[in-house]
Amino acid sequence: MPTPRIRPARPDDEEALGRLDRDTWSPLHAVQPRPEPPYGPFFGERDPLRECLVAELDGALAGYLRLGTATPLACNAHVRMIRGLAVAEESRGQGVGRALLRAACEEARRQGARRLTLRVLAHNAPARTLYESEGFVVEGTLPEEFFLDGAYVDDVFMGRFL
């Protein structure tokens, strides 16, 4: 099995990342409606290029992770937050998500962070299992935070020390 290669995103990844983001949309993890044309840009003010790590398998785009600050506050500058993680359907089960999480931990440390956090929908068991296997623990739950696909869903806050 090939080893995922993780690298910073480049401007020329825009189209492929946008397509991956749309292809992996699912009510299992998405709180926004399914994307519809015309599609907006993948990178923007809220989601800058510098906060995106990309995974490749055999030279093909296999996934991405957005790593940003938790808040704009100076007193919170020691915390980074995973703001999105997606793995292409055909690349699942090949260590791409795990490699992206480990790279995010390394990058957060490099940036001087002490903690890494994320939010995940309670019904997303595959993601929660992966996060727990990489040292994330549940730090809080927002009960019925979202109404998705006809059901109330808890929002789970997870974190780990670096």
mmCIF file of C-alpha atoms in Angstrom:
data_model
loop_
_atom_site.group_PDB
_atom_site.id
_atom_site.type_symbol
_atom_site.label_atom_id
_atom_site.label_comp_id
_atom_site.label_asym_id
_atom_site.label_seq_id
_atom_site.Cartn_x
_atom_site.Cartn_y
_atom_site.Cartn_z
ATOM 1 C CA MET A 1 0.000 0.000 0.000
ATOM 2 C CA PRO A 2 1.448 3.412 -0.928
ATOM 3 C CA THR A 3 2.248 5.888 1.841
ATOM 4 C CA PRO A 4 0.328 9.173 1.732
ATOM 5 C CA ARG A 5 2.501 12.213 1.030
ATOM 6 C CA ILE A 6 1.427 15.343 2.909
ATOM 7 C CA ARG A 7 2.305 18.814 1.662
ATOM 8 C CA PRO A 8 1.038 22.388 1.940
ATOM 9 C CA ALA A 9 -1.690 23.247 -0.537
ATOM 10 C CA ARG A 10 -0.739 25.239 -3.633
ATOM 11 C CA PRO A 11 -2.844 27.697 -5.640
ATOM 12 C CA ASP A 12 -3.061 25.203 -8.510
ATOM 13 C CA ASP A 13 -4.846 22.728 -6.150
ATOM 14 C CA GLU A 14 -7.936 24.975 -6.075
ATOM 15 C CA GLU A 15 -10.019 23.173 -8.702
ATOM 16 C CA ALA A 16 -9.173 19.634 -7.547
ATOM 17 C CA LEU A 17 -9.796 20.496 -3.883
ATOM 18 C CA GLY A 18 -13.119 22.102 -4.708
ATOM 19 C CA ARG A 19 -14.147 18.991 -6.627
ATOM 20 C CA LEU A 20 -13.001 16.720 -3.757
ATOM 21 C CA ASP A 21 -14.924 18.848 -1.277
ATOM 22 C CA ARG A 22 -18.109 18.531 -3.343
ATOM 23 C CA ASP A 23 -17.599 14.804 -4.034
ATOM 24 C CA THR A 24 -17.163 14.002 -0.343
ATOM 25 C CA TRP A 25 -20.131 16.057 0.868
ATOM 26 C CA SER A 26 -22.314 13.931 3.151
ATOM 27 C CA PRO A 27 -24.959 14.513 5.845
ATOM 28 C CA LEU A 28 -22.695 12.376 8.042
ATOM 29 C CA HIS A 29 -20.374 15.353 8.522
ATOM 30 C CA ALA A 30 -21.764 18.405 6.706
ATOM 31 C CA VAL A 31 -23.847 21.080 8.413
ATOM 32 C CA GLN A 32 -24.139 23.155 5.237
ATOM 33 C CA PRO A 33 -26.511 22.187 2.402
ATOM 34 C CA ARG A 34 -25.119 20.158 -0.508
ATOM 35 C CA PRO A 35 -23.101 22.504 -2.754
ATOM 36 C CA GLU A 36 -24.858 23.597 -5.926
ATOM 37 C CA PRO A 37 -23.496 25.434 -8.976
ATOM 38 C CA PRO A 38 -22.171 27.994 -9.362
ATOM 39 C CA TYR A 39 -19.553 26.795 -6.900
ATOM 40 C CA GLY A 40 -17.609 29.274 -4.826
ATOM 41 C CA PRO A 41 -13.826 29.182 -4.473
ATOM 42 C CA PHE A 42 -12.193 26.571 -2.242
ATOM 43 C CA PHE A 43 -9.719 29.124 -0.881
ATOM 44 C CA GLY A 44 -10.868 32.461 0.465
ATOM 45 C CA GLU A 45 -10.644 34.886 3.353
ATOM 46 C CA ARG A 46 -12.278 32.426 5.765
ATOM 47 C CA ASP A 47 -10.382 29.426 4.342
ATOM 48 C CA PRO A 48 -6.935 30.656 3.276
ATOM 49 C CA LEU A 49 -4.475 28.636 1.235
ATOM 50 C CA ARG A 50 -1.884 28.749 4.048
ATOM 51 C CA GLU A 51 -4.202 26.767 6.363
ATOM 52 C CA CYS A 52 -4.614 23.759 4.071
ATOM 53 C CA LEU A 53 -2.604 20.541 4.015
ATOM 54 C CA VAL A 54 -3.019 18.175 1.070
ATOM 55 C CA ALA A 55 -2.541 14.405 0.920
ATOM 56 C CA GLU A 56 -1.392 12.659 -2.236
ATOM 57 C CA LEU A 57 -1.320 8.951 -3.053
ATOM 58 C CA ASP A 58 0.815 8.024 -6.042
ATOM 59 C CA GLY A 59 0.811 11.680 -7.104
ATOM 60 C CA ALA A 60 -3.005 11.997 -7.069
ATOM 61 C CA LEU A 61 -4.922 14.230 -4.676
ATOM 62 C CA ALA A 62 -6.350 11.987 -1.943
ATOM 63 C CA GLY A 63 -7.500 14.374 0.795
ATOM 64 C CA TYR A 64 -7.084 17.623 2.639
ATOM 65 C CA LEU A 65 -7.144 19.091 6.139
ATOM 66 C CA ARG A 66 -7.777 22.719 7.096
ATOM 67 C CA LEU A 67 -5.762 23.809 10.140
ATOM 68 C CA GLY A 68 -6.469 27.237 11.564
ATOM 69 C CA THR A 69 -6.506 29.189 14.769
ATOM 70 C CA ALA A 70 -9.335 28.436 17.159
ATOM 71 C CA THR A 71 -10.142 32.147 17.600
ATOM 72 C CA PRO A 72 -8.515 35.459 16.612
ATOM 73 C CA LEU A 73 -7.741 36.230 20.287
ATOM 74 C CA ALA A 74 -4.118 36.558 21.401
ATOM 75 C CA CYS A 75 -4.911 34.763 24.666
ATOM 76 C CA ASN A 76 -5.982 31.724 22.581
ATOM 77 C CA ALA A 77 -3.042 31.731 20.167
ATOM 78 C CA HIS A 78 -1.668 28.502 21.642
ATOM 79 C CA VAL A 79 -4.607 26.500 20.220
ATOM 80 C CA ARG A 80 -5.074 25.315 16.645
ATOM 81 C CA MET A 81 -8.319 23.900 15.311
ATOM 82 C CA ILE A 82 -9.002 21.397 12.567
ATOM 83 C CA ARG A 83 -11.666 23.107 10.482
ATOM 84 C CA GLY A 84 -12.195 20.436 7.883
ATOM 85 C CA LEU A 85 -10.934 17.031 6.829
ATOM 86 C CA ALA A 86 -11.899 15.120 3.702
ATOM 87 C CA VAL A 87 -10.578 11.957 2.092
ATOM 88 C CA ALA A 88 -11.491 10.870 -1.437
ATOM 89 C CA GLU A 89 -13.766 7.822 -1.484
ATOM 90 C CA GLU A 90 -11.242 5.760 -3.461
ATOM 91 C CA SER A 91 -8.469 6.626 -0.977
ATOM 92 C CA ARG A 92 -10.289 5.666 2.220
ATOM 93 C CA GLY A 93 -8.767 2.900 4.304
ATOM 94 C CA GLN A 94 -5.253 3.718 3.097
ATOM 95 C CA GLY A 95 -4.087 5.863 6.017
ATOM 96 C CA VAL A 96 -4.788 9.228 4.393
ATOM 97 C CA GLY A 97 -6.902 10.653 7.237
ATOM 98 C CA ARG A 98 -4.422 9.425 9.842
ATOM 99 C CA ALA A 99 -1.473 10.896 7.913
ATOM 100 C CA LEU A 100 -3.275 14.252 7.644
ATOM 101 C CA LEU A 101 -4.030 14.277 11.391
ATOM 102 C CA ARG A 102 -0.411 13.491 12.262
ATOM 103 C CA ALA A 103 0.840 16.173 9.884
ATOM 104 C CA ALA A 104 -1.597 18.649 11.459
ATOM 105 C CA CYS A 105 -0.184 17.856 14.896
ATOM 106 C CA GLU A 106 3.355 18.412 13.615
ATOM 107 C CA GLU A 107 2.398 21.668 11.899
ATOM 108 C CA ALA A 108 0.523 22.932 14.963
ATOM 109 C CA ARG A 109 3.602 22.195 17.109
ATOM 110 C CA ARG A 110 5.813 23.971 14.560
ATOM 111 C CA GLN A 111 3.540 26.999 14.882
ATOM 112 C CA GLY A 112 3.986 26.954 18.668
ATOM 113 C CA ALA A 113 0.598 25.489 19.574
ATOM 114 C CA ARG A 114 0.058 23.477 22.739
ATOM 115 C CA ARG A 115 -3.383 22.105 21.885
ATOM 116 C CA LEU A 116 -5.296 20.927 18.853
ATOM 117 C CA THR A 117 -9.111 20.860 18.796
ATOM 118 C CA LEU A 118 -11.920 19.927 16.426
ATOM 119 C CA ARG A 119 -15.674 19.549 16.216
ATOM 120 C CA VAL A 120 -17.387 16.434 14.877
ATOM 121 C CA LEU A 121 -21.013 15.425 14.552
ATOM 122 C CA ALA A 122 -21.959 12.770 17.115
ATOM 123 C CA HIS A 123 -23.290 10.369 14.476
ATOM 124 C CA ASN A 124 -19.993 10.384 12.529
ATOM 125 C CA ALA A 125 -18.638 7.219 14.148
ATOM 126 C CA PRO A 126 -15.815 6.610 11.607
ATOM 127 C CA ALA A 127 -14.347 10.085 12.184
ATOM 128 C CA ARG A 128 -14.723 9.880 15.957
ATOM 129 C CA THR A 129 -12.970 6.506 16.003
ATOM 130 C CA LEU A 130 -10.077 7.898 13.960
ATOM 131 C CA TYR A 131 -9.753 10.991 16.169
ATOM 132 C CA GLU A 132 -9.807 8.919 19.358
ATOM 133 C CA SER A 133 -7.132 6.582 17.958
ATOM 134 C CA GLU A 134 -4.919 9.650 17.429
ATOM 135 C CA GLY A 135 -5.275 10.864 21.010
ATOM 136 C CA PHE A 136 -8.264 13.196 20.794
ATOM 137 C CA VAL A 137 -10.736 13.015 23.673
ATOM 138 C CA VAL A 138 -14.263 14.335 24.016
ATOM 139 C CA GLU A 139 -14.131 17.610 25.926
ATOM 140 C CA GLY A 140 -17.762 18.592 25.550
ATOM 141 C CA THR A 141 -21.004 18.025 23.722
ATOM 142 C CA LEU A 142 -23.555 20.503 22.451
ATOM 143 C CA PRO A 143 -26.790 18.487 22.561
ATOM 144 C CA GLU A 144 -29.033 18.743 19.500
ATOM 145 C CA GLU A 145 -26.915 21.597 18.140
ATOM 146 C CA PHE A 146 -27.921 20.896 14.540
ATOM 147 C CA PHE A 147 -31.120 19.797 12.802
ATOM 148 C CA LEU A 148 -29.938 17.732 9.843
ATOM 149 C CA ASP A 149 -31.875 15.541 7.480
ATOM 150 C CA GLY A 150 -34.916 15.525 9.781
ATOM 151 C CA ALA A 151 -33.078 14.751 13.031
ATOM 152 C CA TYR A 152 -31.357 16.629 15.828
ATOM 153 C CA VAL A 153 -27.629 15.888 16.015
ATOM 154 C CA ASP A 154 -25.155 16.573 18.817
ATOM 155 C CA ASP A 155 -21.976 18.521 18.081
ATOM 156 C CA VAL A 156 -18.974 16.947 19.838
ATOM 157 C CA PHE A 157 -15.933 19.018 20.780
ATOM 158 C CA MET A 158 -12.693 17.032 20.906
ATOM 159 C CA GLY A 159 -9.131 18.034 21.708
ATOM 160 C CA ARG A 160 -5.678 16.852 22.549
ATOM 161 C CA PHE A 161 -2.489 18.279 23.951
ATOM 162 C CA LEU A 162 0.496 18.377 21.659
#
